[in-house]
Amino acid sequence: MDVADLLTSAGINISVCVVAFSLYSVLRKQPSNACVYFTRRYISETIRHDDPFSLHRFVPSAGWIMQAWRATDEEILEAGGIDAVVFMRIVVLSIRIFIIAAVICVFLVLPVNYYGKDMEHRNFRFESIDVFTIGNVEEGSKWLWAHCLALYIITCAVCVLLYLEYKSITKMRLAYITGSHPNPSHFTVLVRGIPWSQDHSYSKSVESFFSTYYPDTYVDHQMIYRPSTVHKLKKDAKKMYRILRPIETEYVRGDKPCYLCGGTAHTFKLLQNGEDSIRSQTSIDELHPTQIEKECPAAFVFFKNRYAAVVAAQVLQSSNPMLWVTQLAPEPHDVYWSNLGIPYKQVWVRKIVVLLIALAFVFVFLFPVTLVQGLTQPQVLIHWFPQIKEVLKLKFLNRLVTGYLPSVILILFLYTVPPIMMLLSRIEGNVSRSDRKKSACIKILYFTIWNVFFVNVLSGSFINQMSIFSQIKELPMMLAKQVPTQATFFTTYVLSSGWASLAFELLQLFALICNILRRFILRSKKEPTNIALTFPHHTEIPRLLLFGLLGFTLSILAPIILPFLLVYFFLAFLVYRNQILHVYVTKYESAGQFWPIVHNATIFSLVLTQVIAVAVLAMKKSPMASGCTIPLIIISLLFNEYCRKRFSQVFKRNPAQVLIEMDRRDEQWGKEEGIYNRLRSEYCQLAYISRDLTISKDFSVAGPNRQSRTDHNSPQGADENSLKQATELELRQ
């Protein structure tokens, strides 16, 4: 590929971005698209438009860009919580790193590569991309020290920036823990593997165990029930919700028994004084003997203070590690209820099965990747399809097929990966939504690094791919030979997968098409429900880290990729800030749990770059420069180990010192009683089902650390309160 081919690919992607950004600036002004582009406001308040027929609605503008640029970190925190702030800091960190890399490599390394051999250069447009890579430098040249120097500067900059960022995010996480309202998850322990007893129910076993071994700190517990039982009550709640909207004083009674509650299946009574009546009801754990089988061997156990909950969560409860397994409970809105009923003994089996399925999927994906690599080589493409030989003689079509089409095809194949990995993470048995998304993030990261980077670099037939594992010692040399030759493909991949994906992220095509179908094809007048989307960390973080890997590995080998990469990160900064402010809704908070993944992946990319540099410099017969690069590998690994010891533990467990101080503060302010009263209702399965039936969601709109913006005096708020009272009453009958 020559520079003209690269510019053709860049021109296509620039055109796509300009059209998409202009179209977005028009579509966001249409009142009918408020539920797509202003989801956060739409689900919390009525959006009014003063002049729906004004001309400015149909004129593209850059106002959204200025709004995203001027937004402060406080506004991002208000809108998306700690996780949103951490994600944006990942983007900013990438910008800082690659600004330094671009300045050093474009002005120092790129001229060395271009003039590395005594040759007559052609017109710049028709120059091959290979002349901008390290492959164009003469063997044994003293100019190879420029690459070593550039790598030293990049390594030092990355380590300093990573340290400062890790330290800052750790402080932010601790400030969130200490400064937030009392979090029910700090007082709650999830217990699984409860042993079965013929004499009494799981509930009685939990009460007996914790009242015996934690008599001073045990408060209460909440059993978890089978999903089928809860789904049955969910259907009843939906029926009752439809009744409560127009009618507020009647009740419906059915004849089918409710196995969870002991009453009838449709016994929903609307009470004038709901709270007093609910308190007087029988506890949910006092079940009829025929209903005990509906309990799962899992429960939420509540403690008097945070320190007691942490101790109970971290110690081994029984001589059999498979029984009475404890961990700190997720936040109430973070609980993944359908996985809580999975027997703990099945979890490790599920993890092994999921690992095997994921590995099989990785190897199956080698076929489309091999196909994509064939498209980048005209001779291979002609061998597969002889009939297109004449077509490829046309320069523009040749550039389109070999330069742009392979990246597009690979991107289309990669779109199937996130749903599959999310499904595997669900099967794995994660008990919280954030853990499921974190697990999917790690799987997608490994998958994309292997299939997009390693398989494309070590391209060939399927048999050749398998031979890699028998030549592990030669892997650095193989990478050193192949990475510079794949610079053109990775540059076009950044253009296609990076720039274009941001344009489609901004447009929200799936939600937009659904909205158009609902409004203009189906002519539905009902307000859309379940439109609140959480931020897709599991797809966007692996994409950022993959581009970071490409930037690191090609920074000194083929610096021409760096300007395109910087444009991607700047666009990502604007697009993601806009989406966090207006589109995505925070339902739960993991307090920056994704950051250790980012740190470890960045260190891996840096070390891989250094290993490849050592091999490349050795191949170029510059042993001194190659040997001087080896200490960088040791320094990077030692730095990573220091950060792991210094910071990473804060992301795995909460410090006892902080928790004890918070307990003492609550005791001084007299908050304990209010916290105890909240614990049981916060971890009620039906409470969250009832919230999902309405458009207004307390935590979905306000976020985990903010007060609900639902107007409980409005008809909609009254319906939600009535439904919640009815379902809680049904649950306790």
XYZ file of C-alpha atoms in Angstrom:
733
model
C 0.000 0.000 0.000
C 1.211 3.482 -0.835
C 0.378 6.848 0.704
C -2.388 7.416 -1.852
C -4.142 4.214 -0.745
C -3.897 5.305 2.874
C -5.253 8.748 2.034
C -8.133 7.128 0.152
C -9.070 5.118 3.237
C -8.688 8.211 5.411
C -10.851 10.258 3.029
C -13.633 7.691 3.116
C -13.641 7.611 6.907
C -13.424 11.391 7.215
C -16.443 11.676 4.917
C -18.354 9.128 6.979
C -17.545 11.027 10.188
C -18.494 14.427 8.767
C -21.811 13.105 7.439
C -22.568 11.233 10.672
C -21.695 14.184 12.907
C -23.757 16.566 10.773
C -26.681 14.159 10.714
C -26.466 13.774 14.481
C -26.542 17.536 15.032
C -29.821 17.637 13.059
C -31.440 14.503 14.477
C -30.816 15.534 18.095
C -32.893 18.692 17.527
C -36.015 16.764 16.503
C -38.567 16.431 19.345
C -39.406 12.867 18.294
C -35.787 11.776 18.962
C -35.582 13.030 22.538
C -35.847 9.472 23.869
C -32.776 8.520 21.780
C -30.392 11.441 22.268
C -31.532 12.863 25.606
C -32.451 9.674 27.437
C -31.375 10.892 30.873
C -33.648 13.941 30.746
C -36.421 12.079 28.940
C -36.987 9.540 31.684
C -36.968 12.171 34.436
C -38.838 15.153 33.013
C -40.900 16.371 30.106
C -38.769 17.941 27.386
C -40.491 20.956 25.863
C -39.667 22.597 22.554
C -40.685 26.215 22.095
C -40.780 26.264 18.290
C -40.961 22.775 16.729
C -40.995 24.212 13.183
C -38.014 26.577 13.414
C -35.413 26.473 10.672
C -32.449 25.881 12.982
C -33.736 22.357 13.644
C -32.663 21.326 10.145
C -29.308 23.088 10.006
C -26.158 21.205 11.181
C -24.330 22.862 14.059
C -21.375 22.247 16.349
C -23.066 23.330 19.566
C -22.938 19.828 21.048
C -19.154 19.770 20.528
C -18.671 22.972 22.517
C -20.988 21.706 25.243
C -19.040 18.435 25.549
C -15.713 20.281 25.528
C -16.742 22.731 28.268
C -18.258 20.107 30.579
C -16.384 19.852 33.877
C -15.406 16.747 35.794
C -18.058 17.662 38.378
C -20.731 17.524 35.675
C -19.429 14.171 34.457
C -19.469 12.895 38.054
C -23.007 14.192 38.539
C -24.205 12.509 35.365
C -22.320 9.223 35.310
C -20.682 8.694 38.681
C -17.131 7.550 39.444
C -17.062 4.994 36.622
C -17.779 7.669 34.014
C -15.053 9.932 35.420
C -12.565 7.045 35.416
C -13.440 6.157 31.832
C -12.892 9.730 30.675
C -9.562 9.802 32.517
C -8.561 6.695 30.543
C -9.231 8.627 27.347
C -7.308 11.675 28.619
C -4.413 9.435 29.715
C -4.269 7.952 26.206
C -4.205 11.441 24.700
C -1.333 12.517 26.949
C 0.717 9.385 26.279
C 0.355 9.498 22.522
C 0.933 13.234 22.268
C 4.352 12.587 23.794
C 4.879 9.532 21.571
C 3.772 11.431 18.453
C 6.078 14.385 19.100
C 9.091 12.149 19.737
C 8.472 9.597 16.997
C 7.187 11.851 14.211
C 10.009 14.381 14.565
C 12.802 11.959 15.501
C 12.038 8.393 14.418
C 10.028 9.015 11.240
C 12.788 10.982 9.434
C 15.302 8.295 10.443
C 13.057 5.621 8.930
C 12.384 7.634 5.761
C 16.021 8.418 5.060
C 17.348 5.139 6.480
C 18.591 3.889 3.102
C 20.343 5.540 0.217
C 17.530 5.486 -2.314
C 15.736 7.776 -4.692
C 12.380 8.692 -3.217
C 9.361 8.994 -5.457
C 6.535 11.496 -5.283
C 5.209 11.534 -1.726
C 1.723 10.387 -2.782
C 3.122 7.260 -4.430
C 5.623 6.367 -1.730
C 5.126 2.956 -0.181
C 4.195 2.928 3.492
C 7.163 0.607 4.047
C 9.623 3.482 3.652
C 8.201 5.040 6.825
C 8.900 1.905 8.893
C 12.006 0.673 10.634
C 12.412 -1.864 7.842
C 13.753 0.956 5.675
C 16.738 1.503 8.000
C 20.075 -0.052 7.034
C 21.366 -2.922 9.172
C 23.945 -1.838 11.718
C 23.070 1.821 11.250
C 23.939 4.161 14.114
C 20.580 5.862 13.600
C 18.926 2.875 15.314
C 19.906 4.504 18.601
C 17.155 7.042 17.872
C 14.590 4.256 18.237
C 16.124 3.165 21.537
C 16.101 6.747 22.839
C 12.481 7.243 21.783
C 11.475 4.039 23.572
C 13.190 5.209 26.775
C 11.312 8.519 26.686
C 7.961 6.809 26.001
C 8.518 4.265 28.792
C 9.379 6.928 31.365
C 6.386 9.043 30.345
C 3.997 6.081 30.552
C 5.231 5.018 33.996
C 4.973 8.543 35.420
C 1.491 9.144 33.980
C 0.245 5.710 35.069
C 1.502 6.235 38.609
C -0.122 9.650 38.940
C -3.385 8.332 37.495
C -3.436 5.220 39.708
C -2.807 7.366 42.779
C -5.503 9.871 41.817
C -8.148 7.238 41.041
C -7.373 5.392 44.284
C -7.970 8.614 46.244
C -11.159 9.160 44.281
C -12.391 5.673 45.156
C -11.654 6.154 48.869
C -13.348 9.572 48.804
C -16.412 7.962 47.237
C -16.555 5.310 49.963
C -16.166 7.778 52.824
C -18.208 10.638 51.389
C -21.246 8.837 50.025
C -24.512 8.232 51.843
C -24.601 5.012 53.926
C -24.383 2.220 51.381
C -26.447 -0.907 52.213
C -23.802 -3.095 50.574
C -21.267 -2.081 53.256
C -23.460 -3.704 55.917
C -24.500 -6.750 53.891
C -22.817 -10.072 53.204
C -23.888 -12.483 50.492
C -23.853 -16.067 51.778
C -23.905 -19.033 49.397
C -23.448 -22.736 49.835
C -25.879 -22.942 52.774
C -26.022 -26.603 53.803
C -29.355 -28.384 53.476
C -31.086 -29.665 56.601
C -34.157 -31.893 56.813
C -35.158 -30.409 60.142
C -35.611 -26.779 59.118
C -35.444 -24.389 56.169
C -32.445 -22.548 54.751
C -33.719 -19.438 56.481
C -33.611 -21.066 59.897
C -30.120 -22.404 59.150
C -28.870 -18.921 58.335
C -30.438 -17.442 61.451
C -29.030 -20.196 63.659
C -25.515 -20.008 62.186
C -25.005 -16.260 62.349
C -26.791 -15.716 65.657
C -24.461 -18.375 67.118
C -21.125 -17.239 65.657
C -21.852 -13.501 65.266
C -24.217 -12.836 68.178
C -23.149 -9.228 68.760
C -23.199 -7.962 65.185
C -25.794 -10.080 63.337
C -28.992 -8.116 62.657
C -31.183 -9.975 60.184
C -31.148 -11.773 56.856
C -33.065 -11.907 53.583
C -33.460 -15.193 51.742
C -33.163 -15.502 47.979
C -35.869 -17.337 46.086
C -35.921 -19.220 42.831
C -36.253 -17.055 39.724
C -39.351 -18.953 38.568
C -41.194 -17.929 41.725
C -40.199 -14.297 41.345
C -41.119 -14.262 37.647
C -44.596 -15.481 38.579
C -44.998 -12.584 40.979
C -43.588 -10.251 38.338
C -46.411 -11.189 35.978
C -48.894 -10.525 38.767
C -47.232 -7.166 39.436
C -47.578 -6.200 35.772
C -51.266 -7.041 35.837
C -51.744 -5.046 38.990
C -49.836 -2.096 37.562
C -52.230 -1.928 34.617
C -55.107 -1.922 37.076
C -53.607 0.690 39.390
C -53.079 3.261 36.647
C -56.791 4.003 36.113
C -58.139 2.593 39.385
C -56.667 3.254 42.793
C -59.142 1.756 45.253
C -60.079 -1.702 44.003
C -58.216 -4.935 44.351
C -58.160 -8.120 42.338
C -58.300 -11.571 43.838
C -57.513 -14.829 42.074
C -57.739 -18.478 43.021
C -54.239 -19.732 42.213
C -51.925 -20.061 45.214
C -48.778 -17.918 45.462
C -46.099 -20.376 46.522
C -43.703 -17.691 47.703
C -46.091 -15.760 49.903
C -48.697 -18.204 51.145
C -51.642 -16.174 49.845
C -53.404 -16.134 46.526
C -51.541 -15.346 43.348
C -53.395 -12.078 42.662
C -53.931 -10.778 46.155
C -52.838 -7.178 45.674
C -54.457 -4.800 48.128
C -53.999 -1.072 47.980
C -53.827 0.321 51.497
C -54.223 3.916 52.569
C -51.543 3.533 55.188
C -49.141 1.188 53.433
C -46.068 1.379 55.671
C -47.862 0.642 58.931
C -49.718 -2.252 57.371
C -46.571 -3.704 55.852
C -44.742 -3.603 59.172
C -47.551 -5.592 60.769
C -47.370 -8.391 58.216
C -45.736 -11.734 58.845
C -42.083 -12.033 57.883
C -41.287 -13.463 54.496
C -39.145 -16.157 56.069
C -42.082 -17.685 57.980
C -43.067 -19.887 55.066
C -45.502 -22.754 54.902
C -43.716 -26.152 54.884
C -44.754 -26.789 51.276
C -43.124 -23.532 50.244
C -39.681 -24.064 51.807
C -38.495 -25.725 48.601
C -38.749 -22.342 46.869
C -35.791 -21.039 48.868
C -32.315 -21.008 47.344
C -29.195 -21.935 49.367
C -28.199 -18.257 49.381
C -29.092 -15.230 51.476
C -28.195 -11.637 52.256
C -27.063 -11.296 55.869
C -27.128 -7.878 57.543
C -24.703 -6.690 60.227
C -24.673 -3.792 62.666
C -21.603 -2.090 61.237
C -19.333 -2.099 58.220
C -16.328 -3.589 59.954
C -18.304 -6.636 61.104
C -19.573 -7.194 57.578
C -16.053 -7.001 56.124
C -14.718 -9.479 58.698
C -17.577 -11.894 58.035
C -17.084 -11.585 54.276
C -13.341 -12.291 54.295
C -12.909 -15.069 56.856
C -13.402 -18.776 56.172
C -16.711 -19.674 57.819
C -16.451 -23.459 57.799
C -13.880 -26.236 57.618
C -15.464 -27.096 54.274
C -14.655 -24.164 51.943
C -17.624 -25.048 49.731
C -20.114 -24.349 52.538
C -21.071 -20.989 54.050
C -19.166 -19.071 51.386
C -19.304 -15.341 52.087
C -18.488 -12.162 50.197
C -19.478 -8.527 50.462
C -22.828 -8.034 48.748
C -23.069 -5.929 45.593
C -25.024 -2.700 45.661
C -28.788 -3.367 45.574
C -29.125 -2.084 41.997
C -26.030 -4.032 40.988
C -27.359 -7.441 42.071
C -27.864 -9.912 39.232
C -30.781 -11.757 40.771
C -31.095 -14.610 38.280
C -27.584 -15.890 39.122
C -27.995 -15.854 42.903
C -29.871 -19.134 42.817
C -26.993 -21.022 41.173
C -25.580 -23.585 43.644
C -22.080 -22.573 44.644
C -20.703 -26.014 43.789
C -21.618 -25.400 40.157
C -19.741 -22.114 39.868
C -16.265 -23.555 39.315
C -17.655 -26.049 36.754
C -19.363 -23.201 34.935
C -16.125 -21.192 34.855
C -14.229 -24.112 33.290
C -16.953 -24.705 30.696
C -17.078 -20.993 29.832
C -13.286 -20.900 29.474
C -13.352 -23.842 27.057
C -16.173 -22.276 25.026
C -14.318 -18.955 24.872
C -11.120 -20.676 23.677
C -13.072 -22.588 21.034
C -14.650 -19.339 19.857
C -11.209 -17.734 19.595
C -9.951 -20.503 17.325
C -13.118 -20.545 15.212
C -12.612 -16.828 14.651
C -9.289 -17.553 12.948
C -11.157 -18.311 9.714
C -12.663 -14.834 9.160
C -9.390 -13.213 10.244
C -7.472 -15.300 7.689
C -10.029 -14.264 5.073
C -9.500 -10.611 5.947
C -5.734 -10.953 5.658
C -6.179 -12.494 2.215
C -8.030 -9.384 1.087
C -5.045 -7.185 1.969
C -2.839 -9.129 -0.481
C -3.936 -8.778 -4.138
C -2.045 -11.874 -5.259
C -3.827 -14.037 -2.685
C -7.164 -12.474 -3.605
C -6.609 -13.209 -7.313
C -5.659 -16.792 -6.427
C -8.975 -17.220 -4.554
C -11.130 -15.354 -7.079
C -9.460 -15.312 -10.537
C -12.472 -13.576 -12.098
C -11.759 -10.274 -10.275
C -8.273 -9.903 -11.774
C -9.477 -7.340 -14.279
C -11.409 -5.428 -11.629
C -8.322 -5.003 -9.461
C -6.497 -3.326 -12.339
C -8.570 -0.223 -11.651
C -6.533 1.776 -9.132
C -9.445 3.125 -7.112
C -11.144 -0.288 -6.738
C -7.801 -1.869 -5.905
C -7.266 0.681 -3.129
C -10.829 0.218 -1.901
C -10.678 -3.598 -1.815
C -7.176 -3.973 -0.357
C -7.069 -0.875 1.850
C -10.569 -0.258 3.192
C -12.670 -3.397 2.745
C -10.591 -5.756 4.972
C -10.945 -3.512 8.020
C -14.698 -3.134 7.470
C -15.205 -6.898 7.176
C -13.170 -7.547 10.325
C -15.207 -4.922 12.216
C -18.475 -6.578 11.137
C -17.228 -9.930 12.423
C -16.096 -8.333 15.689
C -19.582 -6.933 16.348
C -20.690 -10.491 17.151
C -18.140 -10.798 19.955
C -19.588 -8.576 22.779
C -23.043 -10.272 22.923
C -21.427 -13.698 22.995
C -18.979 -12.709 25.738
C -21.775 -11.139 27.792
C -23.739 -14.371 27.484
C -20.716 -16.401 28.585
C -20.170 -14.054 31.544
C -23.779 -14.576 32.533
C -23.445 -18.363 32.308
C -20.272 -18.082 34.377
C -22.389 -17.272 37.443
C -21.429 -13.683 38.329
C -23.693 -12.357 41.085
C -23.519 -8.679 40.127
C -24.038 -6.784 36.906
C -20.738 -4.947 37.296
C -18.853 -8.251 37.748
C -20.583 -9.651 34.678
C -19.603 -6.587 32.658
C -16.064 -6.668 34.075
C -15.704 -10.360 33.186
C -17.004 -9.677 29.660
C -14.570 -6.759 29.371
C -11.600 -9.024 30.157
C -12.789 -11.707 27.712
C -13.318 -9.184 24.915
C -9.925 -7.622 25.624
C -8.100 -10.959 25.367
C -10.110 -11.880 22.299
C -9.451 -8.642 20.406
C -5.753 -8.534 21.294
C -5.278 -12.084 20.066
C -7.436 -11.976 16.926
C -6.870 -8.378 15.843
C -3.189 -8.084 16.704
C -1.423 -11.441 17.001
C -3.385 -13.386 14.394
C -3.184 -10.570 11.861
C 0.541 -10.156 12.495
C 1.229 -13.894 12.332
C -1.059 -14.288 9.326
C -1.192 -17.452 7.259
C -3.173 -20.626 6.988
C -4.869 -22.246 9.913
C -2.119 -24.881 10.138
C 0.525 -22.156 10.270
C -1.386 -20.460 13.082
C -1.237 -23.681 15.087
C 2.521 -23.974 14.529
C 3.035 -20.810 16.554
C 2.532 -22.741 19.781
C 5.411 -25.072 18.945
C 7.720 -22.090 18.341
C 7.167 -19.936 21.395
C 10.874 -19.126 21.669
C 10.849 -17.713 18.147
C 7.726 -15.612 18.762
C 9.605 -12.317 19.434
C 11.546 -12.685 16.166
C 8.360 -13.551 14.274
C 6.686 -10.449 15.696
C 9.733 -8.347 14.877
C 9.556 -9.452 11.231
C 5.813 -9.122 10.783
C 4.684 -6.109 12.857
C 6.289 -3.458 10.598
C 4.771 -5.113 7.515
C 1.267 -4.883 9.018
C 1.497 -1.158 9.740
C -0.780 -0.289 6.819
C -3.513 -2.698 7.883
C -3.471 -1.479 11.483
C -3.534 2.154 10.361
C -6.614 1.553 8.211
C -8.122 -0.464 11.069
C -7.786 2.567 13.352
C -9.521 4.666 10.699
C -12.348 2.187 10.117
C -12.919 0.741 13.551
C -11.993 3.898 15.434
C -13.303 6.934 13.614
C -16.362 5.262 12.087
C -17.341 3.448 15.295
C -17.402 6.773 17.156
C -19.697 8.199 14.492
C -22.112 5.287 14.855
C -21.883 5.488 18.647
C -22.982 9.112 18.424
C -25.904 8.303 16.127
C -27.186 5.409 18.283
C -28.425 3.687 15.127
C -30.253 0.794 16.771
C -32.217 3.021 19.153
C -32.884 5.511 16.339
C -34.266 2.839 13.995
C -36.457 1.402 16.766
C -37.790 4.868 17.536
C -38.579 5.550 13.862
C -40.369 2.212 13.534
C -42.392 2.820 16.679
C -43.431 6.386 15.826
C -43.824 6.433 12.048
C -44.394 2.814 11.007
C -46.340 1.306 13.918
C -47.899 4.691 14.811
C -47.664 3.896 18.511
C -48.623 6.704 20.882
C -47.386 4.958 24.006
C -44.290 6.330 25.671
C -41.267 4.010 25.261
C -40.191 2.038 28.320
C -36.900 0.377 29.245
C -34.942 2.850 27.119
C -32.323 3.605 29.779
C -28.927 2.229 28.714
C -25.891 1.886 30.938
C -22.475 2.798 29.617
C -20.950 -0.125 27.625
C -17.631 -0.336 29.475
C -17.207 -3.934 28.329
C -16.939 -2.884 24.665
C -15.403 0.588 24.802
C -12.555 -0.109 27.240
C -11.190 -3.061 25.186
C -11.367 -0.882 22.068
C -9.362 1.895 23.732
C -6.804 -0.582 25.056
C -6.464 -2.308 21.674
C -5.731 1.007 19.991
C -3.270 1.734 22.780
C -1.543 -1.587 22.044
C -1.332 -0.725 18.332
C 0.016 2.717 19.162
C 2.706 1.372 21.497
C 3.932 -1.439 19.253
C 4.045 0.703 16.118
C 5.304 3.916 17.735
C 8.968 3.325 16.862
C 8.398 0.751 14.113
C 5.866 2.704 12.013
C 5.141 6.117 13.574
C 2.797 7.070 10.727
C -0.079 5.539 12.711
C 0.255 8.001 15.610
C -1.441 11.090 14.066
C -4.483 9.000 13.076
C -4.560 7.472 16.537
C -4.468 10.892 18.196
C -7.417 12.047 16.091
C -9.357 8.999 17.294
C -8.670 9.753 20.959
C -9.650 13.420 20.569
C -12.909 12.413 18.875
C -13.493 9.821 21.607
C -13.057 12.527 24.233
C -15.871 14.602 22.705
C -18.223 11.761 21.785
C -18.077 9.874 25.076
C -18.486 13.032 27.149
C -21.581 13.890 25.124
C -23.012 10.393 25.555
C -22.376 10.350 29.317
C -24.022 13.746 29.759
C -27.129 13.011 27.695
C -27.632 9.331 26.827
C -26.308 6.778 29.284
C -27.889 6.267 32.702
C -26.050 5.169 35.840
C -27.915 2.391 37.638
C -25.088 1.194 39.870
C -21.559 2.190 40.806
C -18.443 0.018 40.821
C -16.225 2.916 41.989
C -13.543 2.522 39.323
C -13.202 -1.269 39.294
C -12.226 -1.186 35.616
C -9.062 0.830 36.213
C -6.785 -2.101 37.288
C -7.687 -3.801 33.984
C -6.585 -0.680 32.109
C -3.342 -0.403 34.081
C -2.386 -4.060 33.567
C -3.238 -3.953 29.848
C -1.154 -0.798 29.386
C 1.840 -2.405 31.107
C 1.386 -5.500 28.911
C 1.359 -3.327 25.780
C 4.466 -1.482 26.935
C 6.384 -4.675 27.734
C 5.334 -6.262 24.438
C 6.595 -3.166 22.621
C 9.932 -3.434 24.419
C 10.277 -7.150 23.630
C 9.555 -6.518 19.947
C 12.042 -3.615 19.957
C 14.768 -5.847 21.411
C 14.156 -8.426 18.662
C 13.950 -5.817 15.876
C 17.174 -4.088 16.932
C 18.897 -7.472 17.162
C 17.707 -8.325 13.631
C 19.046 -4.979 12.454
C 22.475 -6.011 13.810
C 22.597 -3.363 16.498
C 23.387 -5.474 19.578
C 24.284 -2.521 21.793
C 20.958 -0.751 21.193
C 19.146 -4.059 21.622
C 20.923 -4.788 24.921
C 20.223 -1.291 26.239
C 16.500 -1.880 25.665
C 16.376 -4.949 27.933
C 16.525 -2.937 31.220
C 13.307 -1.206 30.159
C 11.484 -4.541 30.391
C 12.737 -5.091 33.940
C 11.889 -1.521 34.967
C 8.346 -1.835 33.586
C 7.706 -5.139 35.392
C 9.067 -3.792 38.682
C 6.919 -0.675 38.308
C 3.850 -2.828 37.737
C 4.625 -4.907 40.811
C 5.023 -1.761 42.927
C 1.643 -0.426 41.761
C 0.053 -3.793 42.453
C 1.348 -3.773 46.024
C 0.684 -0.079 46.607
C -2.727 0.541 45.007
C -4.503 -2.543 43.663
C -5.543 -3.919 47.070
C -7.795 -0.896 47.588
C -9.807 -2.039 44.563
C -10.241 -5.550 45.989
C -11.290 -4.779 49.561
C -12.272 -1.789 51.649
C -9.737 -0.590 54.282
C -10.749 -1.410 57.859
C -9.461 1.950 59.075
C -11.842 3.814 56.777
C -14.807 1.596 57.659
C -14.277 1.895 61.422
C -14.110 5.675 61.159
C -17.350 5.677 59.180
C -19.020 3.440 61.784
C -17.952 5.778 64.583
C -19.244 8.772 62.666
C -22.629 7.132 62.143
C -22.755 6.234 65.822
C -22.066 9.841 66.827
C -24.735 11.161 64.487
C -27.279 8.510 65.475
C -27.773 7.053 61.996
C -27.632 3.360 62.931
C -31.342 2.824 63.413
C -32.224 4.362 60.057
C -29.644 2.202 58.313
C -30.953 -0.983 59.935
C -34.493 -0.192 58.828
C -33.385 0.206 55.217
C -31.340 -2.963 54.827
C -34.113 -5.483 54.370
C -36.183 -3.426 51.947
C -33.121 -2.563 49.838
C -32.435 -6.228 49.040
C -36.014 -7.216 48.227
C -36.309 -8.983 44.866
C -39.769 -7.660 44.050
C -38.825 -4.086 44.944
C -36.584 -3.878 41.884
C -39.062 -5.646 39.656
C -41.687 -3.039 40.505
C -39.291 -0.210 39.661
C -38.611 -1.712 36.239
C -42.314 -1.491 35.352
C -42.343 2.293 35.174
C -40.452 4.818 33.113
C -39.207 6.761 36.126
C -36.542 4.842 37.949
C -35.161 6.265 41.174
C -31.555 5.238 40.831
C -31.547 5.033 37.063
C -32.161 8.752 36.795
C -30.440 10.095 39.837
C -27.517 7.723 40.046
C -26.434 5.777 43.107
C -25.315 8.820 45.087
C -28.129 11.236 44.340
C -31.645 11.676 45.569
C -34.490 10.399 43.426
C -36.021 12.938 41.089
C -39.333 11.112 40.768
C -42.237 13.278 41.824
C -44.176 11.093 44.212
C -47.047 13.555 44.173
C -47.543 13.084 40.440
C -49.867 10.360 39.095
C -46.929 8.403 37.786
C -45.124 8.556 41.097
C -48.312 7.574 42.875
C -48.694 4.566 40.597
C -45.156 3.479 41.360
C -45.624 3.883 45.109
C -48.939 2.049 44.969
C -47.401 -0.780 42.985
C -44.465 -1.052 45.382
C -46.796 -1.144 48.391
C -48.970 -3.747 46.718
C -46.059 -6.017 45.792
C -44.463 -5.695 49.227
C -47.793 -6.539 50.845
C -48.225 -9.538 48.556
C -44.681 -10.679 49.382
C -45.363 -10.581 53.114
C -48.769 -12.278 53.145
